[in-house]
Amino acid sequence: MTTAMGAALRRIQLGNALSAFGNGFTVPFLFIYVAQVRGLGAGTAGTVLALFAVAALLVLPFTGRVIDQRGPVPVAVTGTVLAALGALGIALSAGVAATFASAAVFGAGIAVIQPALATMIVWCSTTATRSRAFATQFFLNNLGLGVGGLLGGLVVDPGRPSSFLLLFMIESAMYVLLGVIVATVRLPDGPRVERLGRVGVGAEDGGPARGGWRTMLSDRAMVTLCVLGFVTFFACYGQFESGLSAYAVEASRISPATLGVALAANTAVIVVAQFVVLKVVERRRRSRVIAVVGLIWTVAWLAAGTSGLVAERHALAVAAIISTYALFGLGEAMLSPTVAPLVADLAPPRMVGQYNSAFALVKQLALAVGPAVGGPMGATLHVPYIVMLVLCSLGITALALLLGRRLTAAQDSPLRAAPDASPEIAAAA
C-alpha cells in the first residue's frame, strides 16, 4: 500500500469514527424523543424507525451503479448531506408528516453512505491490507457509538427538550464533518481489486460494469454470500433491540438496566478483542472463520435459552444474558475482517460499488425482517424463538461451508495464497 493510499484510508477512518460518534448520541434516545418528548406516540416512533429501513431499501438498488459510474466520493458526500439534513429535521419537526419525511431522508443518507465508504476503503487497500482496514472500521464504529451513547446519556434529560435538540444537532454536525473529510480525500484512480482467480462473472477486469444485477445473480459465490449475510444479520443484529431484548425481559426477567450492561459487554468484547482476533483469522480460510462464528452464536443462543430456564435464579439468568451478548461480540469481531473484504474480492473491479450495495441491501432486508419476526416471538413464543435462532446459527455454519466450495483458494484465503504479502501487512499495521 502506497503512502498516498494510507493517508487517504486514515482520513476515511477518521470521518467514519466521527460519524459513528455522532450517531451514538441519538440512537439510544430516538424512540423516546419522538414518542414522549415530541408527544407523537409510540406508533409514530415505531414508524420512524421502520422508515429508516424502507428508505434504504428504496435507494440501495440504484446506489451501486452510481458509485461505479461516478466514483464513491460524490455519492458519500451526497449521503452525508442527506443524513445531516435528516437528523436536523427529526430534531426540529413538530408534526407527524415532517418527522416521517425527515426520517426517510435520514435513512436514505445512511444507506448511501455505507456502500460508498466501503468502496472507498476497497480503493485505498489491497488484498493484503483489506481485512485490517475493515476490522479497523468496525472497531472505530463500535468505539464511536459507545462513547457517543455514554456522553449522550449524560447530556439528555427527558424534562428538557432542548437537551435532545443538542444531541441531534451534534449528530448533524458530525455528518457535515464526515462530508468535508470525504470530499478532501484523494483516492487512487481506481479500485485495488486483484483478480484472485475469479470464475463465473461477466464483467472483465478493468472493463465497464455490464449486466449489473444479472451479473451478480450469475455469480454463485456472491449469491451464496448474500443468503449467508441475510441469515447472519437476521440472527444477530436483527434481534439485538427487538427479539433478544424482549425475550430477556419477558422470559429471563432481566431489567432494562441490565440489558444496558449486556450491550456494554458486547461493545467491550469487540473493542478489546478486535485486533487480537484479526491476527488469528486473517490467515485462516474465510469460509471456515464464518462457520466457526455460526457455532459460537449457537452457543450464545443456547445461553440465552438457559437464562429463561433459570429465571428464578436471577444471578444465573443475568450471567447467561451477558454471556450471550459477549459471545455475539466475539463473533462480530471475527466477521468484520472476513465478510466485507470477501465481498470486495468477489467483485469484478468495475462493479465493487454494486457488489457492496447489493450486500448492504441484503443487510437492510435482514434488519427489517429480523425485528418484525423476532420481536413478537421473543416476547411470547419463548421456546420456538430460541429454537429458530439456534437453527439459524447452525445454518450460518452450513452456508459458510457451502460457500467455501464455491470460492477459489485465493478468494477464501488470499494471504495464504500470497505469502509474500506479509511485509505489506506489517507496513499497514
Short mmCIF file of C-alpha atoms in Angstrom, two decimals:
data_model
loop_
_atom_site.label_atom_id
_atom_site.label_comp_id
_atom_site.label_asym_id
_atom_site.label_seq_id
_atom_site.Cartn_x
_atom_site.Cartn_y
_atom_site.Cartn_z
CA MET A 1 0.00 0.00 0.00
CA THR A 2 1.40 3.40 -1.01
CA THR A 3 1.82 6.37 1.31
CA ALA A 4 -0.97 8.24 -0.51
CA MET A 5 -3.36 5.29 -0.13
CA GLY A 6 -2.51 5.01 3.57
CA ALA A 7 -3.16 8.73 4.12
CA ALA A 8 -6.49 8.55 2.29
CA LEU A 9 -7.52 5.49 4.29
CA ARG A 10 -6.70 7.20 7.59
CA ARG A 11 -8.89 10.17 6.65
CA ILE A 12 -11.75 7.85 5.71
CA GLN A 13 -11.45 6.01 9.01
CA LEU A 14 -11.37 9.28 10.95
CA GLY A 15 -14.53 10.51 9.26
CA ASN A 16 -16.23 7.19 9.82
CA ALA A 17 -15.36 7.27 13.54
CA LEU A 18 -16.70 10.81 13.93
CA SER A 19 -19.99 9.95 12.23
CA ALA A 20 -20.38 6.88 14.47
CA PHE A 21 -19.68 9.11 17.48
CA GLY A 22 -22.45 11.47 16.39
CA ASN A 23 -24.82 8.60 15.69
CA GLY A 24 -24.20 7.23 19.17
CA PHE A 25 -25.60 10.44 20.63
CA THR A 26 -29.08 9.80 19.24
CA VAL A 27 -29.59 6.07 18.59
CA PRO A 28 -30.50 5.11 22.18
CA PHE A 29 -32.85 8.07 22.61
CA LEU A 30 -34.63 8.41 19.24
CA PHE A 31 -37.71 6.40 20.23
CA ILE A 32 -38.13 8.31 23.49
CA TYR A 33 -37.68 11.67 21.74
CA VAL A 34 -40.32 11.07 19.07
CA ALA A 35 -42.83 9.22 21.29
CA GLN A 36 -42.59 11.16 24.54
CA VAL A 37 -40.69 14.42 24.19
CA ARG A 38 -42.44 15.37 20.94
CA GLY A 39 -45.62 13.65 22.13
CA LEU A 40 -46.22 11.85 18.82
CA GLY A 41 -46.81 8.44 20.37
CA ALA A 42 -45.17 5.03 20.25
CA GLY A 43 -46.79 4.17 16.91
CA THR A 44 -45.23 7.17 15.22
CA ALA A 45 -41.86 6.43 16.81
CA GLY A 46 -42.01 2.85 15.55
CA THR A 47 -42.87 4.06 12.06
CA VAL A 48 -39.89 6.43 12.13
CA LEU A 49 -37.58 3.51 12.85
CA ALA A 50 -39.21 1.46 10.09
CA LEU A 51 -38.81 4.33 7.62
CA PHE A 52 -35.04 4.13 8.00
CA ALA A 53 -35.13 0.61 6.58
CA VAL A 54 -37.75 1.45 3.92
CA ALA A 55 -35.71 4.38 2.63
CA ALA A 56 -32.60 2.21 2.50
CA LEU A 57 -34.42 -0.48 0.54
CA LEU A 58 -35.58 2.12 -1.99
CA VAL A 59 -32.20 3.73 -2.68
CA LEU A 60 -29.73 0.86 -2.38
CA PRO A 61 -30.70 -0.94 -5.63
CA PHE A 62 -29.53 2.15 -7.55
CA THR A 63 -26.64 3.29 -5.36
CA GLY A 64 -24.06 0.76 -6.50
CA ARG A 65 -24.27 1.60 -10.20
CA VAL A 66 -23.90 5.31 -9.43
CA ILE A 67 -20.84 4.58 -7.27
CA ASP A 68 -19.23 2.60 -10.08
CA GLN A 69 -20.06 5.23 -12.69
CA ARG A 70 -19.33 8.43 -10.74
CA GLY A 71 -16.95 7.22 -8.05
CA PRO A 72 -17.63 6.73 -4.33
CA VAL A 73 -16.67 10.25 -3.16
CA PRO A 74 -19.60 12.25 -4.64
CA VAL A 75 -22.01 9.53 -3.56
CA ALA A 76 -20.64 9.54 0.00
CA VAL A 77 -20.80 13.35 0.17
CA THR A 78 -24.42 13.28 -1.05
CA GLY A 79 -25.21 10.75 1.65
CA THR A 80 -23.68 12.90 4.38
CA VAL A 81 -25.73 15.91 3.25
CA LEU A 82 -28.94 13.85 3.36
CA ALA A 83 -28.04 12.37 6.76
CA ALA A 84 -27.20 15.79 8.22
CA LEU A 85 -30.46 17.31 6.94
CA GLY A 86 -32.46 14.31 8.12
CA ALA A 87 -31.02 14.40 11.64
CA LEU A 88 -31.68 18.13 11.88
CA GLY A 89 -35.19 17.63 10.51
CA ILE A 90 -36.01 14.98 13.10
CA ALA A 91 -34.84 17.36 15.82
CA LEU A 92 -36.94 20.31 14.61
CA SER A 93 -40.04 18.62 13.17
CA ALA A 94 -43.14 19.11 15.27
CA GLY A 95 -45.72 17.23 13.18
CA VAL A 96 -46.02 13.62 12.08
CA ALA A 97 -45.63 14.28 8.33
CA ALA A 98 -42.47 16.35 8.77
CA THR A 99 -40.99 13.76 11.12
CA PHE A 100 -41.68 10.97 8.64
CA ALA A 101 -40.12 12.96 5.79
CA SER A 102 -37.02 13.71 7.86
CA ALA A 103 -36.70 10.05 8.85
CA ALA A 104 -36.90 8.98 5.21
CA VAL A 105 -34.22 11.50 4.21
CA PHE A 106 -32.01 10.39 7.09
CA GLY A 107 -32.45 6.70 6.28
CA ALA A 108 -31.64 7.28 2.62
CA GLY A 109 -28.49 9.19 3.56
CA ILE A 110 -27.22 6.49 5.90
CA ALA A 111 -27.94 3.81 3.31
CA VAL A 112 -25.97 5.69 0.64
CA ILE A 113 -23.00 6.36 2.93
CA GLN A 114 -22.40 2.72 3.87
CA PRO A 115 -21.55 1.19 0.45
CA ALA A 116 -19.78 4.39 -0.64
CA LEU A 117 -17.42 4.29 2.35
CA ALA A 118 -16.91 0.55 1.89
CA THR A 119 -15.95 1.16 -1.74
CA MET A 120 -13.56 3.93 -0.72
CA ILE A 121 -11.87 1.52 1.69
CA VAL A 122 -11.54 -1.03 -1.12
CA TRP A 123 -9.98 1.61 -3.39
CA CYS A 124 -7.47 2.53 -0.67
CA SER A 125 -6.46 -1.02 0.28
CA THR A 126 -5.12 -4.17 -1.29
CA THR A 127 -5.90 -7.83 -0.74
CA ALA A 128 -3.11 -7.92 1.85
CA THR A 129 -4.38 -4.94 3.87
CA ARG A 130 -8.15 -5.09 3.30
CA SER A 131 -9.04 -7.28 6.28
CA ARG A 132 -7.20 -4.94 8.64
CA ALA A 133 -8.87 -1.90 7.06
CA PHE A 134 -12.39 -3.26 7.54
CA ALA A 135 -11.58 -4.51 11.04
CA THR A 136 -10.40 -1.00 11.92
CA GLN A 137 -13.59 0.49 10.52
CA PHE A 138 -15.72 -1.87 12.61
CA PHE A 139 -13.64 -1.18 15.72
CA LEU A 140 -13.95 2.60 15.31
CA ASN A 141 -17.67 2.32 14.60
CA ASN A 142 -18.30 0.48 17.84
CA LEU A 143 -15.97 2.72 19.83
CA GLY A 144 -17.63 5.83 18.42
CA LEU A 145 -21.14 4.53 19.08
CA GLY A 146 -20.20 3.50 22.62
CA VAL A 147 -18.55 6.79 23.55
CA GLY A 148 -21.31 8.81 21.87
CA GLY A 149 -24.02 6.87 23.66
CA LEU A 150 -22.25 7.29 27.00
CA LEU A 151 -21.87 11.06 26.58
CA GLY A 152 -25.40 11.37 25.20
CA GLY A 153 -26.75 9.66 28.31
CA LEU A 154 -25.00 12.27 30.45
CA VAL A 155 -26.48 15.16 28.43
CA VAL A 156 -30.03 14.03 27.79
CA ASP A 157 -32.84 14.95 30.17
CA PRO A 158 -36.45 13.97 29.33
CA GLY A 159 -37.61 17.05 31.19
CA ARG A 160 -35.57 19.35 28.93
CA PRO A 161 -36.45 19.01 25.21
CA SER A 162 -33.52 21.28 24.41
CA SER A 163 -31.13 18.54 25.56
CA PHE A 164 -32.46 16.25 22.81
CA LEU A 165 -32.12 19.05 20.26
CA LEU A 166 -28.47 19.38 21.24
CA LEU A 167 -27.90 15.66 20.63
CA PHE A 168 -29.41 15.75 17.14
CA MET A 169 -27.50 18.91 16.25
CA ILE A 170 -24.26 17.22 17.31
CA GLU A 171 -25.15 14.25 15.12
CA SER A 172 -25.94 16.53 12.17
CA ALA A 173 -22.65 18.37 12.64
CA MET A 174 -20.73 15.08 12.67
CA TYR A 175 -22.21 14.11 9.31
CA VAL A 176 -21.28 17.51 7.90
CA LEU A 177 -17.75 16.94 9.16
CA LEU A 178 -17.72 13.48 7.58
CA GLY A 179 -18.75 15.05 4.28
CA VAL A 180 -15.96 17.61 4.45
CA ILE A 181 -13.36 14.94 5.25
CA VAL A 182 -14.58 12.61 2.50
CA ALA A 183 -14.65 15.44 -0.05
CA THR A 184 -10.97 16.17 0.61
CA VAL A 185 -9.82 12.54 0.28
CA ARG A 186 -7.62 11.90 -2.73
CA LEU A 187 -8.43 8.42 -3.93
CA PRO A 188 -6.35 6.31 -6.32
CA ASP A 189 -7.52 6.23 -9.93
CA GLY A 190 -9.49 3.02 -9.46
CA PRO A 191 -10.24 0.10 -7.17
CA ARG A 192 -7.34 -2.05 -5.99
CA VAL A 193 -9.11 -5.37 -6.52
CA GLU A 194 -6.90 -8.20 -7.77
CA ARG A 195 -8.32 -10.93 -9.97
CA LEU A 196 -7.94 -13.68 -7.34
CA GLY A 197 -8.88 -16.41 -9.79
CA ARG A 198 -12.44 -15.22 -10.39
CA VAL A 199 -14.74 -17.55 -12.22
CA GLY A 200 -18.31 -17.26 -13.44
CA VAL A 201 -18.74 -13.46 -13.52
CA GLY A 202 -19.47 -11.46 -16.61
CA ALA A 203 -17.57 -8.19 -16.22
CA GLU A 204 -13.96 -8.28 -17.31
CA ASP A 205 -11.27 -6.82 -15.11
CA GLY A 206 -10.79 -3.16 -15.84
CA GLY A 207 -13.77 -3.01 -18.18
CA PRO A 208 -17.10 -1.31 -17.72
CA ALA A 209 -19.68 -2.92 -15.47
CA ARG A 210 -22.16 -4.67 -17.76
CA GLY A 211 -25.22 -6.58 -16.68
CA GLY A 212 -25.49 -5.13 -13.17
CA TRP A 213 -27.83 -7.32 -11.14
CA ARG A 214 -27.78 -10.02 -13.82
CA THR A 215 -24.01 -10.32 -13.45
CA MET A 216 -24.23 -10.63 -9.67
CA LEU A 217 -27.03 -13.19 -9.82
CA SER A 218 -24.90 -15.32 -12.13
CA ASP A 219 -22.09 -15.28 -9.56
CA ARG A 220 -22.91 -18.34 -7.44
CA ALA A 221 -20.40 -17.41 -4.75
CA MET A 222 -21.90 -13.93 -4.35
CA VAL A 223 -25.45 -15.30 -4.24
CA THR A 224 -24.42 -17.77 -1.54
CA LEU A 225 -22.68 -15.00 0.39
CA CYS A 226 -25.82 -12.84 0.21
CA VAL A 227 -28.00 -15.65 1.55
CA LEU A 228 -25.42 -16.23 4.28
CA GLY A 229 -25.38 -12.50 5.02
CA PHE A 230 -29.16 -12.37 5.37
CA VAL A 231 -29.20 -15.24 7.87
CA THR A 232 -26.26 -13.73 9.75
CA PHE A 233 -27.79 -10.27 10.13
CA PHE A 234 -31.21 -11.74 10.92
CA ALA A 235 -29.78 -13.94 13.67
CA CYS A 236 -27.66 -11.22 15.28
CA TYR A 237 -28.27 -7.53 14.59
CA GLY A 238 -31.91 -8.10 13.71
CA GLN A 239 -32.52 -9.41 17.25
CA PHE A 240 -30.44 -7.10 19.45
CA GLU A 241 -33.03 -4.40 20.10
CA SER A 242 -36.15 -6.45 19.41
CA GLY A 243 -36.45 -10.20 19.93
CA LEU A 244 -33.50 -10.79 22.23
CA SER A 245 -34.30 -7.83 24.47
CA ALA A 246 -37.98 -8.85 24.58
CA TYR A 247 -37.01 -12.42 25.45
CA ALA A 248 -34.60 -11.23 28.14
CA VAL A 249 -37.26 -9.07 29.78
CA GLU A 250 -40.23 -11.44 29.45
CA ALA A 251 -38.66 -14.91 29.76
CA SER A 252 -35.46 -14.24 31.72
CA ARG A 253 -36.96 -11.36 33.77
CA ILE A 254 -33.97 -9.12 33.14
CA SER A 255 -34.34 -5.41 33.87
CA PRO A 256 -33.77 -2.83 31.09
CA ALA A 257 -30.79 -1.51 33.05
CA THR A 258 -29.19 -4.96 32.97
CA LEU A 259 -29.76 -5.07 29.21
CA GLY A 260 -27.68 -1.90 29.03
CA VAL A 261 -24.87 -3.72 30.83
CA ALA A 262 -25.18 -6.63 28.38
CA LEU A 263 -24.92 -4.27 25.39
CA ALA A 264 -21.88 -2.66 27.01
CA ALA A 265 -20.34 -6.13 27.34
CA ASN A 266 -20.92 -6.69 23.63
CA THR A 267 -19.14 -3.46 22.75
CA ALA A 268 -16.33 -4.13 25.22
CA VAL A 269 -15.59 -7.54 23.71
CA ILE A 270 -15.42 -6.01 20.24
CA VAL A 271 -13.14 -3.15 21.32
CA VAL A 272 -10.82 -5.36 23.36
CA ALA A 273 -10.71 -8.40 21.10
CA GLN A 274 -10.87 -6.95 17.58
CA PHE A 275 -7.18 -6.78 16.71
CA VAL A 276 -6.30 -9.91 18.69
CA VAL A 277 -8.95 -11.77 16.70
CA LEU A 278 -7.68 -10.20 13.48
CA LYS A 279 -4.24 -11.73 13.92
CA VAL A 280 -5.83 -15.13 14.44
CA VAL A 281 -8.26 -15.09 11.50
CA GLU A 282 -6.59 -13.12 8.72
CA ARG A 283 -4.53 -16.11 7.55
CA ARG A 284 -7.36 -18.60 8.03
CA ARG A 285 -9.84 -19.63 5.37
CA ARG A 286 -12.64 -17.09 5.41
CA SER A 287 -15.37 -19.70 4.97
CA ARG A 288 -14.07 -21.64 7.97
CA VAL A 289 -13.95 -18.48 10.12
CA ILE A 290 -17.60 -17.74 9.28
CA ALA A 291 -18.51 -21.36 10.02
CA VAL A 292 -16.93 -21.05 13.48
CA VAL A 293 -18.93 -17.86 14.08
CA GLY A 294 -22.11 -19.86 13.45
CA LEU A 295 -21.05 -22.33 16.13
CA ILE A 296 -20.19 -19.54 18.59
CA TRP A 297 -23.59 -17.96 18.04
CA THR A 298 -25.26 -21.34 18.51
CA VAL A 299 -23.72 -21.42 21.98
CA ALA A 300 -24.84 -17.81 22.51
CA TRP A 301 -28.47 -18.63 21.75
CA LEU A 302 -28.32 -21.73 23.93
CA ALA A 303 -27.05 -19.48 26.73
CA ALA A 304 -29.99 -17.15 26.12
CA GLY A 305 -32.36 -20.12 26.29
CA THR A 306 -30.76 -21.23 29.52
CA SER A 307 -31.36 -17.79 31.03
CA GLY A 308 -35.08 -18.31 30.51
CA LEU A 309 -34.96 -21.70 32.20
CA VAL A 310 -33.18 -20.31 35.28
CA ALA A 311 -35.12 -17.05 35.51
CA GLU A 312 -35.90 -17.73 39.17
CA ARG A 313 -32.16 -17.72 39.90
CA HIS A 314 -31.63 -14.12 38.91
CA ALA A 315 -27.84 -14.01 39.06
CA LEU A 316 -27.53 -17.02 36.74
CA ALA A 317 -30.06 -15.55 34.30
CA VAL A 318 -28.17 -12.26 34.22
CA ALA A 319 -24.85 -14.03 33.69
CA ALA A 320 -26.32 -16.06 30.82
CA ILE A 321 -27.73 -12.99 29.05
CA ILE A 322 -24.50 -11.04 29.42
CA SER A 323 -22.63 -14.08 28.08
CA THR A 324 -24.98 -14.14 25.09
CA TYR A 325 -24.17 -10.55 24.16
CA ALA A 326 -20.46 -11.08 24.79
CA LEU A 327 -20.38 -14.14 22.52
CA PHE A 328 -22.14 -12.15 19.82
CA GLY A 329 -19.40 -9.53 20.14
CA LEU A 330 -16.72 -12.18 19.64
CA GLY A 331 -18.47 -13.41 16.51
CA GLU A 332 -18.84 -9.86 15.18
CA ALA A 333 -15.12 -9.26 15.71
CA MET A 334 -14.41 -12.38 13.64
CA LEU A 335 -16.77 -11.36 10.84
CA SER A 336 -15.60 -7.76 10.40
CA PRO A 337 -12.24 -8.64 8.78
CA THR A 338 -13.81 -11.52 6.86
CA VAL A 339 -17.12 -10.76 5.16
CA ALA A 340 -16.68 -7.21 3.82
CA PRO A 341 -13.26 -7.95 2.24
CA LEU A 342 -14.74 -11.09 0.70
CA VAL A 343 -17.49 -9.05 -0.98
CA ALA A 344 -14.80 -6.83 -2.49
CA ASP A 345 -12.67 -9.77 -3.60
CA LEU A 346 -15.64 -11.42 -5.31
CA ALA A 347 -16.47 -8.25 -7.27
CA PRO A 348 -15.13 -7.51 -10.74
CA PRO A 349 -13.08 -4.30 -10.35
CA ARG A 350 -15.66 -2.09 -12.08
CA MET A 351 -18.53 -3.48 -10.03
CA VAL A 352 -17.21 -3.03 -6.49
CA GLY A 353 -19.86 -0.41 -5.71
CA GLN A 354 -22.67 -2.63 -6.99
CA TYR A 355 -21.49 -5.63 -5.00
CA ASN A 356 -21.15 -3.52 -1.84
CA SER A 357 -24.61 -2.01 -2.37
CA ALA A 358 -26.16 -5.42 -3.01
CA PHE A 359 -24.73 -6.75 0.24
CA ALA A 360 -25.88 -3.62 2.08
CA LEU A 361 -29.37 -4.22 0.64
CA VAL A 362 -29.33 -7.78 1.99
CA LYS A 363 -28.32 -6.41 5.39
CA GLN A 364 -31.19 -3.91 5.39
CA LEU A 365 -33.69 -6.62 4.44
CA ALA A 366 -32.50 -8.72 7.38
CA LEU A 367 -32.68 -5.74 9.72
CA ALA A 368 -36.25 -5.08 8.57
CA VAL A 369 -37.44 -8.70 8.79
CA GLY A 370 -35.50 -9.57 11.97
CA PRO A 371 -37.35 -7.28 14.40
CA ALA A 372 -40.72 -7.94 12.72
CA VAL A 373 -40.34 -11.70 13.25
CA GLY A 374 -38.18 -11.78 16.36
CA GLY A 375 -39.93 -9.11 18.43
CA PRO A 376 -43.30 -10.85 18.82
CA MET A 377 -41.71 -14.31 19.11
CA GLY A 378 -39.18 -13.20 21.72
CA ALA A 379 -41.93 -11.67 23.83
CA THR A 380 -44.41 -14.56 23.72
CA LEU A 381 -43.13 -17.72 21.96
CA HIS A 382 -40.02 -18.25 24.02
CA VAL A 383 -39.04 -21.83 23.14
CA PRO A 384 -39.81 -21.57 19.39
CA TYR A 385 -37.87 -18.30 19.33
CA ILE A 386 -34.70 -19.86 20.74
CA VAL A 387 -35.05 -22.94 18.54
CA MET A 388 -35.41 -20.74 15.44
CA LEU A 389 -32.25 -18.77 16.23
CA VAL A 390 -30.23 -21.89 17.10
CA LEU A 391 -31.20 -23.33 13.70
CA CYS A 392 -30.28 -20.03 12.02
CA SER A 393 -26.85 -20.11 13.67
CA LEU A 394 -26.27 -23.69 12.56
CA GLY A 395 -27.45 -22.57 9.12
CA ILE A 396 -24.67 -19.97 9.11
CA THR A 397 -22.14 -22.75 9.60
CA ALA A 398 -23.67 -24.89 6.85
CA LEU A 399 -23.87 -21.98 4.38
CA ALA A 400 -20.28 -20.97 5.15
CA LEU A 401 -19.03 -24.46 4.33
CA LEU A 402 -21.06 -24.40 1.10
CA LEU A 403 -19.59 -21.00 0.27
CA GLY A 404 -16.09 -22.38 0.78
CA ARG A 405 -16.68 -24.88 -2.02
CA ARG A 406 -17.64 -22.02 -4.38
CA LEU A 407 -14.59 -19.86 -3.69
CA THR A 408 -11.19 -20.09 -5.27
CA ALA A 409 -8.29 -20.74 -2.90
CA ALA A 410 -7.19 -17.11 -3.27
CA GLN A 411 -10.67 -15.76 -2.51
CA ASP A 412 -11.07 -17.97 0.54
CA SER A 413 -7.62 -17.23 1.95
CA PRO A 414 -5.81 -14.53 -0.04
CA LEU A 415 -2.90 -14.14 2.37
CA ARG A 416 -2.14 -17.85 2.39
CA ALA A 417 -2.28 -17.80 -1.41
CA ALA A 418 0.14 -14.85 -1.46
CA PRO A 419 2.72 -15.45 1.31
CA ASP A 420 4.79 -12.53 0.13
CA ALA A 421 2.09 -10.18 1.44
CA SER A 422 3.44 -10.25 5.00
CA PRO A 423 5.68 -7.17 4.63
CA GLU A 424 2.73 -5.20 3.31
CA ILE A 425 0.61 -6.18 6.30
CA ALA A 426 3.36 -5.13 8.65
CA ALA A 427 3.66 -1.77 6.89
CA ALA A 428 -0.07 -1.19 7.20
CA ALA A 429 -0.27 -2.09 10.90
#
